[in-house]
Coordinates of C-alpha atoms in Angstrom, one line a residue:
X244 CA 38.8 15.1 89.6
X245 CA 40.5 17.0 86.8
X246 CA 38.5 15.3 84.2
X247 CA 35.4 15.9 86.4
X248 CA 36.3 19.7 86.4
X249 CA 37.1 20.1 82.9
X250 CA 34.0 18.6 81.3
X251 CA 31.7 20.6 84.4
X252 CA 33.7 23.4 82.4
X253 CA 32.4 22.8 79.4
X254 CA 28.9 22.6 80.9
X255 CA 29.2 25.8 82.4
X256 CA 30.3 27.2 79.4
X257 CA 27.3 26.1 77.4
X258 CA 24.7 27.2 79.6
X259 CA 26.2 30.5 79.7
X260 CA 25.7 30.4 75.9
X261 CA 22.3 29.3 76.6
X262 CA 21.6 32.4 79.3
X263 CA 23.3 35.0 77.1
X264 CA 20.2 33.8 74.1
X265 CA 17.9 33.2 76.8
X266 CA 17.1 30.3 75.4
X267 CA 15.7 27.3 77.5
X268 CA 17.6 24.4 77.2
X269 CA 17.0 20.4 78.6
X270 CA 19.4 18.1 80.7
X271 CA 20.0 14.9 78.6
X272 CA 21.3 12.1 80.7
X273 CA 21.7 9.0 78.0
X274 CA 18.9 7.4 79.8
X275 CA 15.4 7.7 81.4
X276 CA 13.4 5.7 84.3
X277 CA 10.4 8.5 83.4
X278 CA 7.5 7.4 81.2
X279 CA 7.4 10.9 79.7
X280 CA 8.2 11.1 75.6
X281 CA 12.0 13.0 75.1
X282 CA 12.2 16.2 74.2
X283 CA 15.5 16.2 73.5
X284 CA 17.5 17.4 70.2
X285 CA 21.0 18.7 69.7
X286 CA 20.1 22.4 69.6
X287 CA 18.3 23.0 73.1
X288 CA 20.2 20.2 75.0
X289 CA 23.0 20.1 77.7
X290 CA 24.6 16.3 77.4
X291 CA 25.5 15.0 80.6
X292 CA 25.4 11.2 80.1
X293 CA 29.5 11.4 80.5
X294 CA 29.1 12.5 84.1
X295 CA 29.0 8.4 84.7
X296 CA 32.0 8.1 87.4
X297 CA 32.9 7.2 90.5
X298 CA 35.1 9.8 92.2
X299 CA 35.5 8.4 95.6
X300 CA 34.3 6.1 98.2
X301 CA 35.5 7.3 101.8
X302 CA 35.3 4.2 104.3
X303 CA 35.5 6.3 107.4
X304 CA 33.3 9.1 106.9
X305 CA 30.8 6.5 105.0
X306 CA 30.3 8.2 102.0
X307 CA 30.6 8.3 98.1
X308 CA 31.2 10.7 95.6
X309 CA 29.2 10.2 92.0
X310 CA 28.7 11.6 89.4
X311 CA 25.0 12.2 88.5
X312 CA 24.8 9.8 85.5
X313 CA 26.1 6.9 87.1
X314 CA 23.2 3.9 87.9
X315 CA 22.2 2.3 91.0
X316 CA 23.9 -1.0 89.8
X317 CA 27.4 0.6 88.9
X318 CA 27.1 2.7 92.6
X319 CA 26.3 -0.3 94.6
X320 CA 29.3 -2.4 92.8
X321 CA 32.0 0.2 93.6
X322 CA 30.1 0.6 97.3
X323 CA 30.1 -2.9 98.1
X324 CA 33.9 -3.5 96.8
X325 CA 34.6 -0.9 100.0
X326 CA 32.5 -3.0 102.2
X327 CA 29.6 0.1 102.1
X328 CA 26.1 0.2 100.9
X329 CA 23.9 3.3 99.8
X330 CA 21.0 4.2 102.7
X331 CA 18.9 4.2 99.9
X332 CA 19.0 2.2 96.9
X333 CA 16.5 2.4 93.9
X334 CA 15.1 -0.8 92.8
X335 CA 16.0 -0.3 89.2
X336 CA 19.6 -0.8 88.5
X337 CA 19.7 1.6 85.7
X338 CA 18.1 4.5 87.7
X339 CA 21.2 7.2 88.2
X340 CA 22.4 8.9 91.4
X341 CA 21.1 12.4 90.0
X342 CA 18.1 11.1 88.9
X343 CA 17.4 10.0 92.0
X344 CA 17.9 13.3 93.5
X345 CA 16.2 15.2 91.2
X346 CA 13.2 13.0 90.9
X347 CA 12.1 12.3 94.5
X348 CA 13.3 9.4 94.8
X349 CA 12.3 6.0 97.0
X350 CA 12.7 2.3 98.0
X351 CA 12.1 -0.1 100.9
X352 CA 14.6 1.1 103.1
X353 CA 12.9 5.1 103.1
X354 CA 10.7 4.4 105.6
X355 CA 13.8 4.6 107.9
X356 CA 16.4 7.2 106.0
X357 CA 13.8 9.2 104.0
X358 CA 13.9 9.8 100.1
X359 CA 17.3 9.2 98.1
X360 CA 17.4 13.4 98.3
X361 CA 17.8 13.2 102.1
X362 CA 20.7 10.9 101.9
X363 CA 22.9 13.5 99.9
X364 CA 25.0 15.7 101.8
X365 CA 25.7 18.2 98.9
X366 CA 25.5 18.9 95.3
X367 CA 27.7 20.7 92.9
X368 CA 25.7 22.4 90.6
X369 CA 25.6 24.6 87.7
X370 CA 23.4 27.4 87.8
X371 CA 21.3 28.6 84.7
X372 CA 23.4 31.5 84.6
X373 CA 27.2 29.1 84.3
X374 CA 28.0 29.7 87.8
X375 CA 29.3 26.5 89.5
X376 CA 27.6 26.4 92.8
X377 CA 28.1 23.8 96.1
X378 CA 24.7 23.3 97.8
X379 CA 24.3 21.4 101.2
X380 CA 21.2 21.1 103.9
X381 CA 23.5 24.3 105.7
X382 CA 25.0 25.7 102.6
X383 CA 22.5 27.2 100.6
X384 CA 19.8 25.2 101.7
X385 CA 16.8 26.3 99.6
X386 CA 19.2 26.0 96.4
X387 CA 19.4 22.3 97.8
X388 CA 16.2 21.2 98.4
X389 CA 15.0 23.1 95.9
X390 CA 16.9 21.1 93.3
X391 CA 16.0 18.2 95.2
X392 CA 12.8 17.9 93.3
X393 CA 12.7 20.2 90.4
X394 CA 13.7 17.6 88.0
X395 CA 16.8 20.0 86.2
X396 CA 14.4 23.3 86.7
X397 CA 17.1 25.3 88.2
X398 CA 20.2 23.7 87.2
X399 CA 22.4 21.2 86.0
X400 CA 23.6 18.8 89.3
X401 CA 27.1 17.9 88.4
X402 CA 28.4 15.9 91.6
X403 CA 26.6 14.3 94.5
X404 CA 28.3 13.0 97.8
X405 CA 25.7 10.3 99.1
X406 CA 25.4 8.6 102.6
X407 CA 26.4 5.1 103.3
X408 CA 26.3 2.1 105.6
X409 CA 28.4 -0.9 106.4
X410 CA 27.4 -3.5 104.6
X411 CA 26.5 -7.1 105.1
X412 CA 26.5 -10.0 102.3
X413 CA 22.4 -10.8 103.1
X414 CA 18.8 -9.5 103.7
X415 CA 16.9 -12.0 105.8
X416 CA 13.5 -11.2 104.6
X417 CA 10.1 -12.6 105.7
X418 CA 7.1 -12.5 104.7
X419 CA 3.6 -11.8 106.5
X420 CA 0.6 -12.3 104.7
X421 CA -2.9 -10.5 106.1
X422 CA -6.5 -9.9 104.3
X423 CA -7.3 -6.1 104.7
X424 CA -5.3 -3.1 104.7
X425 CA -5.8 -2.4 108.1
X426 CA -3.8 -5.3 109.2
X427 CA -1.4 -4.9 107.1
X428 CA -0.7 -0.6 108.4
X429 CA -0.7 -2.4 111.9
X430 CA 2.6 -4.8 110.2
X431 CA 4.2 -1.9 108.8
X432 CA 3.9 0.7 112.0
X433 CA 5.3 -2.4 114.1
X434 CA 8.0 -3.3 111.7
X435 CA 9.1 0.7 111.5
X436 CA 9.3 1.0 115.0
X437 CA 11.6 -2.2 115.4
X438 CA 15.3 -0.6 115.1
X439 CA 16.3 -3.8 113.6
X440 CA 14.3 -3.6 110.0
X441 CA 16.4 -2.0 107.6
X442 CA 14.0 -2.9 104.6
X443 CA 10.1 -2.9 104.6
X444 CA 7.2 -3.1 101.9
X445 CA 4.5 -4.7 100.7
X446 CA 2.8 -6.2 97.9
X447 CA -1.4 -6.3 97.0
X448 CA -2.1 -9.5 95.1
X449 CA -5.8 -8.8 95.7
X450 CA -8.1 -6.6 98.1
X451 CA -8.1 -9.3 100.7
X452 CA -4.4 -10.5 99.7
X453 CA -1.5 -8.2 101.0
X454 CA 1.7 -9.5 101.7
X455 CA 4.4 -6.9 103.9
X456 CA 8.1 -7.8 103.4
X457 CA 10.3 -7.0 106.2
X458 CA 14.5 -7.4 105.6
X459 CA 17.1 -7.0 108.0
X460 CA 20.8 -7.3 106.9
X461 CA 22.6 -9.9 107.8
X462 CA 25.9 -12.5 107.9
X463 CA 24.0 -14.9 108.8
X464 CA 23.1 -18.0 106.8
X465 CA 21.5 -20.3 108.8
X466 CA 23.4 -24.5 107.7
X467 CA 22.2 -26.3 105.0
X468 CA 20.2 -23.1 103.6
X469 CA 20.7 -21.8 99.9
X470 CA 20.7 -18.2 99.3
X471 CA 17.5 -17.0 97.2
X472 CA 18.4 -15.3 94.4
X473 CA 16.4 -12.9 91.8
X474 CA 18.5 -11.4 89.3
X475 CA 19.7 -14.5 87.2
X476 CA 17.9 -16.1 84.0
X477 CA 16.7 -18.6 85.9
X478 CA 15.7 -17.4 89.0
X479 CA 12.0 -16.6 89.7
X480 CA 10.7 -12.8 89.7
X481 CA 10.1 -11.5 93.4
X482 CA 7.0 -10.7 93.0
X483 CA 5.8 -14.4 92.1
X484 CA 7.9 -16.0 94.6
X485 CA 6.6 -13.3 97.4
X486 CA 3.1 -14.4 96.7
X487 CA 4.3 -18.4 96.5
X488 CA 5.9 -17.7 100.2
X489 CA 3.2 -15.9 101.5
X490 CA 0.7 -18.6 100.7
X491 CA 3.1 -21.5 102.2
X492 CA 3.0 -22.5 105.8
X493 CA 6.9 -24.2 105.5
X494 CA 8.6 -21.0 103.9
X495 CA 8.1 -17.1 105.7
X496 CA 11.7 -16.7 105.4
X497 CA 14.2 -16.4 102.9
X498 CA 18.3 -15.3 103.0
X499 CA 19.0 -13.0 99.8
X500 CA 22.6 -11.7 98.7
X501 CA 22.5 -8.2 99.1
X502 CA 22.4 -7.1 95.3
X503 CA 19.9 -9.6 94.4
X504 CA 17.4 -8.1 97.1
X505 CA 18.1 -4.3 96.0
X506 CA 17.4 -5.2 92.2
X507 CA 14.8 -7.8 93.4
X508 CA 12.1 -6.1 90.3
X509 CA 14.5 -5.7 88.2
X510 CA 13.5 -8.5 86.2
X511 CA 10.0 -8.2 85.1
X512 CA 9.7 -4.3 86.2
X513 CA 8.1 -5.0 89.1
X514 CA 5.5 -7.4 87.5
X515 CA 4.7 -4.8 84.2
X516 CA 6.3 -7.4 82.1
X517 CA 3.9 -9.6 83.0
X518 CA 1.3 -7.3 80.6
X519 CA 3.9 -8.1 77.1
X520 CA 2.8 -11.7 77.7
X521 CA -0.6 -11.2 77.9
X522 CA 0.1 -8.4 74.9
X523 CA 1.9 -11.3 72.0
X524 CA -0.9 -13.8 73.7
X525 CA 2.9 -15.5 74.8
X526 CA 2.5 -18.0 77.6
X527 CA 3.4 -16.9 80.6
X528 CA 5.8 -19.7 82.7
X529 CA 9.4 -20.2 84.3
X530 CA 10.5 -21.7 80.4
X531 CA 9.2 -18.2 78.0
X532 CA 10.5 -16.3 81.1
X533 CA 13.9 -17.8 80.6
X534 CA 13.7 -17.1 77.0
X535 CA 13.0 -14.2 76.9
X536 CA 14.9 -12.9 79.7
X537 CA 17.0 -10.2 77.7
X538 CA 13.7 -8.3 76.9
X539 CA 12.3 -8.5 80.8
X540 CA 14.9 -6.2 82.6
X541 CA 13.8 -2.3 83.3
X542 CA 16.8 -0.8 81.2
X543 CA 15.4 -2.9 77.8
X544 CA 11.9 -2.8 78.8
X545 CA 12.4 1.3 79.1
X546 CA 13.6 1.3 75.7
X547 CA 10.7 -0.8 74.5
X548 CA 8.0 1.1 76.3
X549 CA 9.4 4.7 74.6
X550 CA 9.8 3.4 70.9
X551 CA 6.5 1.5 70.9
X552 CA 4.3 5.0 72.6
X553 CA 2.8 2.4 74.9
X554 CA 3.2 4.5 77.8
X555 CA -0.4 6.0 76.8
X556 CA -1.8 2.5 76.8
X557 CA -0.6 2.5 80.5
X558 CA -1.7 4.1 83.8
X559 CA 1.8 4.2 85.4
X560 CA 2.0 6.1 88.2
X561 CA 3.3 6.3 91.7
X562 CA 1.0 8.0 94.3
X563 CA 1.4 8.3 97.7
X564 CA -1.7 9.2 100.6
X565 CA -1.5 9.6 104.7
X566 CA -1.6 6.3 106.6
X567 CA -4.9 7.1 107.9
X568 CA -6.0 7.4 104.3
X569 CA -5.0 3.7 103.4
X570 CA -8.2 1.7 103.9
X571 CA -10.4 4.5 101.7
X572 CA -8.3 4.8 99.1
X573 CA -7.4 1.0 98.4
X574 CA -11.1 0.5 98.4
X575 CA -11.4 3.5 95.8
X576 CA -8.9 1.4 93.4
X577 CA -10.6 -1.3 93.6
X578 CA -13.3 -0.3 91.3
X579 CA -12.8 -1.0 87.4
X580 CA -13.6 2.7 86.4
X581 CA -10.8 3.8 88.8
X582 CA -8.0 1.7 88.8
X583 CA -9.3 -2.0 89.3
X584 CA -5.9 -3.9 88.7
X585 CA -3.2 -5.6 90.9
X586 CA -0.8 -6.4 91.6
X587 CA -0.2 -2.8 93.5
X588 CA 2.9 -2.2 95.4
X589 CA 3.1 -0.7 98.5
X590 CA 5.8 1.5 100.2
X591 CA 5.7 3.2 103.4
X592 CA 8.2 6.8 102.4
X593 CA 9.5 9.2 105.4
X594 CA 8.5 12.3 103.8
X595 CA 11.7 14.4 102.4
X596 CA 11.7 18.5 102.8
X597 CA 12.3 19.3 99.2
X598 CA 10.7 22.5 98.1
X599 CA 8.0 20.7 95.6
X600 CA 6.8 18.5 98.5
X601 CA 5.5 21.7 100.3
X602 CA 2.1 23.2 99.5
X603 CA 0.1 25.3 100.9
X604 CA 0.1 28.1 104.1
X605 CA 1.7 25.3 106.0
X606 CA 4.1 24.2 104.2
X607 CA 3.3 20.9 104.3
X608 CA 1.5 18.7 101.8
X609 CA 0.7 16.3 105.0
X610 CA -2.9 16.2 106.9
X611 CA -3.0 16.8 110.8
X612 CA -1.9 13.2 112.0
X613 CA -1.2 11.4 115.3
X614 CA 2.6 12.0 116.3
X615 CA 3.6 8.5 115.4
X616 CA 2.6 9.4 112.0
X617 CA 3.9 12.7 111.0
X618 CA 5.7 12.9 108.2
X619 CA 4.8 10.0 107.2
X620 CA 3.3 8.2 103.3
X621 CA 2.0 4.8 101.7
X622 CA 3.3 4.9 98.3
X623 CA 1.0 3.0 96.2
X624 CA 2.7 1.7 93.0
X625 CA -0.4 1.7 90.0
X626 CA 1.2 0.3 87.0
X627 CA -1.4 -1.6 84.6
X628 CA -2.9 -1.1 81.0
X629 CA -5.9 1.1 81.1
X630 CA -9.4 -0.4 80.1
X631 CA -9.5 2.8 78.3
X632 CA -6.4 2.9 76.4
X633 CA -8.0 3.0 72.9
X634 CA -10.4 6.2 73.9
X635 CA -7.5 8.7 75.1
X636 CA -10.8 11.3 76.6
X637 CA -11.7 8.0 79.3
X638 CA -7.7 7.3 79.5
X639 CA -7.2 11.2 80.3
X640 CA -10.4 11.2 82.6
X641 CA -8.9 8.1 84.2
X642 CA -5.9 9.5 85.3
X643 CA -7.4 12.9 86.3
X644 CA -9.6 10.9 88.6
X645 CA -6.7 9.4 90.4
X646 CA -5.0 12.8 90.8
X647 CA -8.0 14.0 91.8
X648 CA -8.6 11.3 94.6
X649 CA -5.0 12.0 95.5
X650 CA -5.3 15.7 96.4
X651 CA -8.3 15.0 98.3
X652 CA -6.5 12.8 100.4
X653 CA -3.9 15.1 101.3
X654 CA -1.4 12.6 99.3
X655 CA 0.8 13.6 96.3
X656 CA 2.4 11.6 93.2
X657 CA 5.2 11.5 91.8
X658 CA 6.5 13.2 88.5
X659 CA 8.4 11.1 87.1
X660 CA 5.5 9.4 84.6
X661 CA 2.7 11.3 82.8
X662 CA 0.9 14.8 84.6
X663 CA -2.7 15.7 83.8
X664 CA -3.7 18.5 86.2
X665 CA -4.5 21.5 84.9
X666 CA -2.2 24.1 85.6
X667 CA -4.4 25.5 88.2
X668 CA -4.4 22.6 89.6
X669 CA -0.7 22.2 89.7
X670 CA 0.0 25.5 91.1
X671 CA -2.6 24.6 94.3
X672 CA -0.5 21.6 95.3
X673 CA 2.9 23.3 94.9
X674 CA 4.1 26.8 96.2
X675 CA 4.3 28.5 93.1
X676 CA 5.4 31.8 95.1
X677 CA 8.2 29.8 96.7
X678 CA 9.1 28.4 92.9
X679 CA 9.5 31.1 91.1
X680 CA 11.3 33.3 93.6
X681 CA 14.0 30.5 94.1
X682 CA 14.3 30.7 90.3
X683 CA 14.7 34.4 89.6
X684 CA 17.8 33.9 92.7
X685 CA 19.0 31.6 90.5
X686 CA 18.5 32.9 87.4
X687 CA 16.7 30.4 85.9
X688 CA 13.7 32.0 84.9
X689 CA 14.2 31.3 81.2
X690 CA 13.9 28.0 82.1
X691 CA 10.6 25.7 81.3
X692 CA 9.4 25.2 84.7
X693 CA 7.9 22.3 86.5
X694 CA 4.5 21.9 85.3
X695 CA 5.8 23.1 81.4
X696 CA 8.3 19.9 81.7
X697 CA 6.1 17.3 83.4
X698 CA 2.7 18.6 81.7
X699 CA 0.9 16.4 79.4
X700 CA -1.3 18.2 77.0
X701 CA -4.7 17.2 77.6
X702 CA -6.6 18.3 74.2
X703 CA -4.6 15.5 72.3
X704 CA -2.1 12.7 72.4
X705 CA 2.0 14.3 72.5
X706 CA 2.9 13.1 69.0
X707 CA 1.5 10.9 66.1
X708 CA 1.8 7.2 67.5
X709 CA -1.5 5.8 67.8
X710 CA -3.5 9.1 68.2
X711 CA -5.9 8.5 66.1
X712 CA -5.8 10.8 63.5
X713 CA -6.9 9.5 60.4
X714 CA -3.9 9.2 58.3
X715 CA -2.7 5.5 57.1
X716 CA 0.3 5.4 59.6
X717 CA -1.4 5.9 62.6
X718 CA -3.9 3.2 61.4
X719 CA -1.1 1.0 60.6
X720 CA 0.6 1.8 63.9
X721 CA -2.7 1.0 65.7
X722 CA -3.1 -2.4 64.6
X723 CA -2.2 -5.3 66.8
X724 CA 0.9 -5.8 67.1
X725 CA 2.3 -3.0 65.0
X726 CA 3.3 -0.8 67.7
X727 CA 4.9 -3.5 70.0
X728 CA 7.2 -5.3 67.4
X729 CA 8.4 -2.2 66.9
X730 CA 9.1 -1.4 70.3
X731 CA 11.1 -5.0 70.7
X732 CA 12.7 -4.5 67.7
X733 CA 14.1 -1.0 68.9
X734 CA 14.8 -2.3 72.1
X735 CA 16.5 -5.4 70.9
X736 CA 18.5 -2.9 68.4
X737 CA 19.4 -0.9 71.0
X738 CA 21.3 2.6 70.6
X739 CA 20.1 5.9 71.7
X740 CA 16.2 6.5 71.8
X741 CA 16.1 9.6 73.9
X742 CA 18.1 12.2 71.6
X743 CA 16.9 13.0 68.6
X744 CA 19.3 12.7 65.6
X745 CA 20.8 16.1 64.8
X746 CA 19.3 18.0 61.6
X747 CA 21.2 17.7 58.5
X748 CA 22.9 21.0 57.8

């Protein structure tokens, strides 16, 4: 812990630097799961991507102390090697323990233990004033949820201690496949409500084409049966093999080592990849898949996605509506001028109490519901390219039409990717009272606040790549492929794309 101390020391020390010039500064990590452009240079930057350890894993009290920079691969390694497992694991291995917290965070198993934030116990942060504060659901409670979701807002999280389980080496995992959404919300309640489903969600091939996925852990593995695995070169993506399983009457059931079901998108992104093929007009089969294997996990596909600006091809988004809201509002994506795409992943979420999940005089950004329901969302994963990605007014409109459809739901989305509401619009979702008074107690006022830091400007793109304008780089960047070679080649490269390189004195 003394290295831990001394470099929180040097944190402290330079947001006190930053408070005493009142000068807002950003929380550089070394990486991003966001689809948000970097803002990040030398001079208004607090570099944390050395807070990457380990501290301890306590077998009896079934816990682990991290360091906020360190990924969901390196924390299930160290975990597992105690014969433990995180309650909640993110699906991307390279998504870190305090972005997870800060980020509003979920997987397959939060339908029973909630968001990754409400498996924390406490935080050590450092307040936008240099003070070193512990926060905990009793110990300053509004600090804690409050950082929960304010994505670095009103501090810099330094230490995390995050709840466990015994592990086992497998997830038996089957597969139900049903044609409406109806029948499939009837799958998840049942599954929920069985005490022996540790891991539940569900895939939309098409309309009339869902397929729920229901895991239990297990040591079990049932003679003469090989394990399925996901995360080798040669192994298929989930999401293909899920649909291959769910359309075979001889396979509903498959036994998966433990790691290879928590990074089961790894490869592929979920199924985003899929869209590079189509992109290069590469085929798309088990042989270029193998191939071209390095360039299909999240961490290089990330990297790829920043440097080439084809985030703003993209909707990429993660939205979440009331149960009761299921039917409607897969129907309303259905439609071309709305969404129109699938794959769509589905995940049923146990809603968190972090303060930007509140809205309104209730507190609560949930609809009246049955009792079996409250607190309760269907997070719908919508990652596709746009059919408007070459006009960015329709892209914009696009995207402001899902929020829209959202908020009159009663649902929410998450901030991690690109925000278009106005800031009126914002503010109505989010208990802006409640915001700001929790930053001026802890002095971070100065501080860009949520909707300044997840905003996208909506008069024009946020920087030169492929807006448009006129000039003989942007029409050079716009022509096929320019703008994804370079994005593979950066990738490929590899080195830092997030922090700007430091002005030359």
């Amino acid at each position: 812990m003394d290295d831990h101390n001394e470099a929180v020391a040097t944190i402290a020390g330079q947001v006190k630097e930053f408070q005493r010039r009142q000068q807002p500064f950003r929380i550089y990590h070394g990486s991003t799961n966001s689809t948000r452009q970097s803002q990040h240079d030398h001079n208004n930057t607090i570099n944390t991507a050395h807070l990457s350890h380990v501290i301890r894993t306590d077998c009896e009290a079934q816990t682990v102390l991290v360091e906020p920079n360190v990924p969901m691969d390196q924390l299930v390694q160290a975990t597992l090697a105690a014969g433990l497992v995180p309650l909640v694991v993110m699906e991307f291995p390279g998504i870190t323990a305090g972005g997870g917290f800060s980020g509003t965070s979920g997987e397959s198993s939060s339908f029973r233990h909630g968001f990754f934030d409400a498996t924390v116990n406490w935080i050590e942060i450092v307040l936008p004033n240099g003070e070193v504060r512990i926060a905990s659901k009793t110990t300053d409670p509004d600090l804690f949820w409050g950082a929960a979701s304010a994505f670095g807002t009103l501090g810099v999280v330094t230490l995390l201690e995050v709840q466990c389980r015994q592990a086992k080496p497998y997830v038996e995992l089957k597969y139900q496949s049903t044609s409406c959404m109806d029948n499939a919300m009837d799958i998840f309640r049942a599954a929920a409500a069985d005490p022996q489903i540790d891991y539940l969600d569900g895939i939309v091939f098409a309309k009339d084409q869902i397929v729920v996925c229901t895991g239990r852990l297990t040591d079990y593995l049932p003679a003469n049966t090989k394990p399925q695995r996901f995360t080798g070169s040669r192994d298929p993506w989930f999401y293909l093999h899920a649909q291959k399983c769910a359309n075979s009457l001889s396979r509903e059931l498959d036994y998966i080592p433990l790691t290879d079901y928590l990074f089961r998108y790894d490869r592929g992104g979920f199924w985003v990849a899929r869209y590079a093929y189509l992109y290069f007009l590469v085929p798309f089969n088990c042989i270029t898949r193998y191939i071209l294997d390095y360039f299909m996990h999240t961490r290089v596909m990330y990297h790829a996605l920043h440097e080439s600006g084809h985030s703003k091809r993209y909707i990429i988004q993660d939205v979440a509506v009331p149960y009761t809201a299921t039917t409607e509002f897969l129907d309303w994506l259905d439609q071309k001028q709305n969404f129109g795409a699938y794959p769509i992943w589905l995940c049923p979420l146990r809603h968190s109490e972090g303060l930007m999940s509140r809205t309104g005089s209730n507190n609560s950004v949930l609809p009246p519901t049955g009792q079996e329901e409250d607190g309760y969302l269907m997070n719908f994963g919508l990652w596709a390219p746009s059919p408007f990605h070459s006009n960015t007014a329709e892209f914009i409109a696009q995207n402001r039409r899902l929020e829209g459809k959202v908020r009159e739901l009663g649902g929410k989305k998450w901030l991690y990717a690109h925000a278009y509401y106005t800031e009126d619009e914002f503010w109505s979702i989010y208990d802006r009272k409640k915001y700001d008074q929790l930053r001026e107690r802890y002095h971070a006022s100065y501080l860009p606040d949520l909707y300044q830091k997840v905003r996208v400007k909506l008069a024009a793109p946020e920087d030169g790549k492929g807006s448009g304008g006129g000039s003989i780089r942007d029409a050079v960047w716009n022509l096929w492929p320019v703008s994804g070679l370079y994005g593979v080649y950066k990738a490929w490269r590899g080195g830092d794309y997030l922090l700007k390189t430091k002005a030359k004195e």
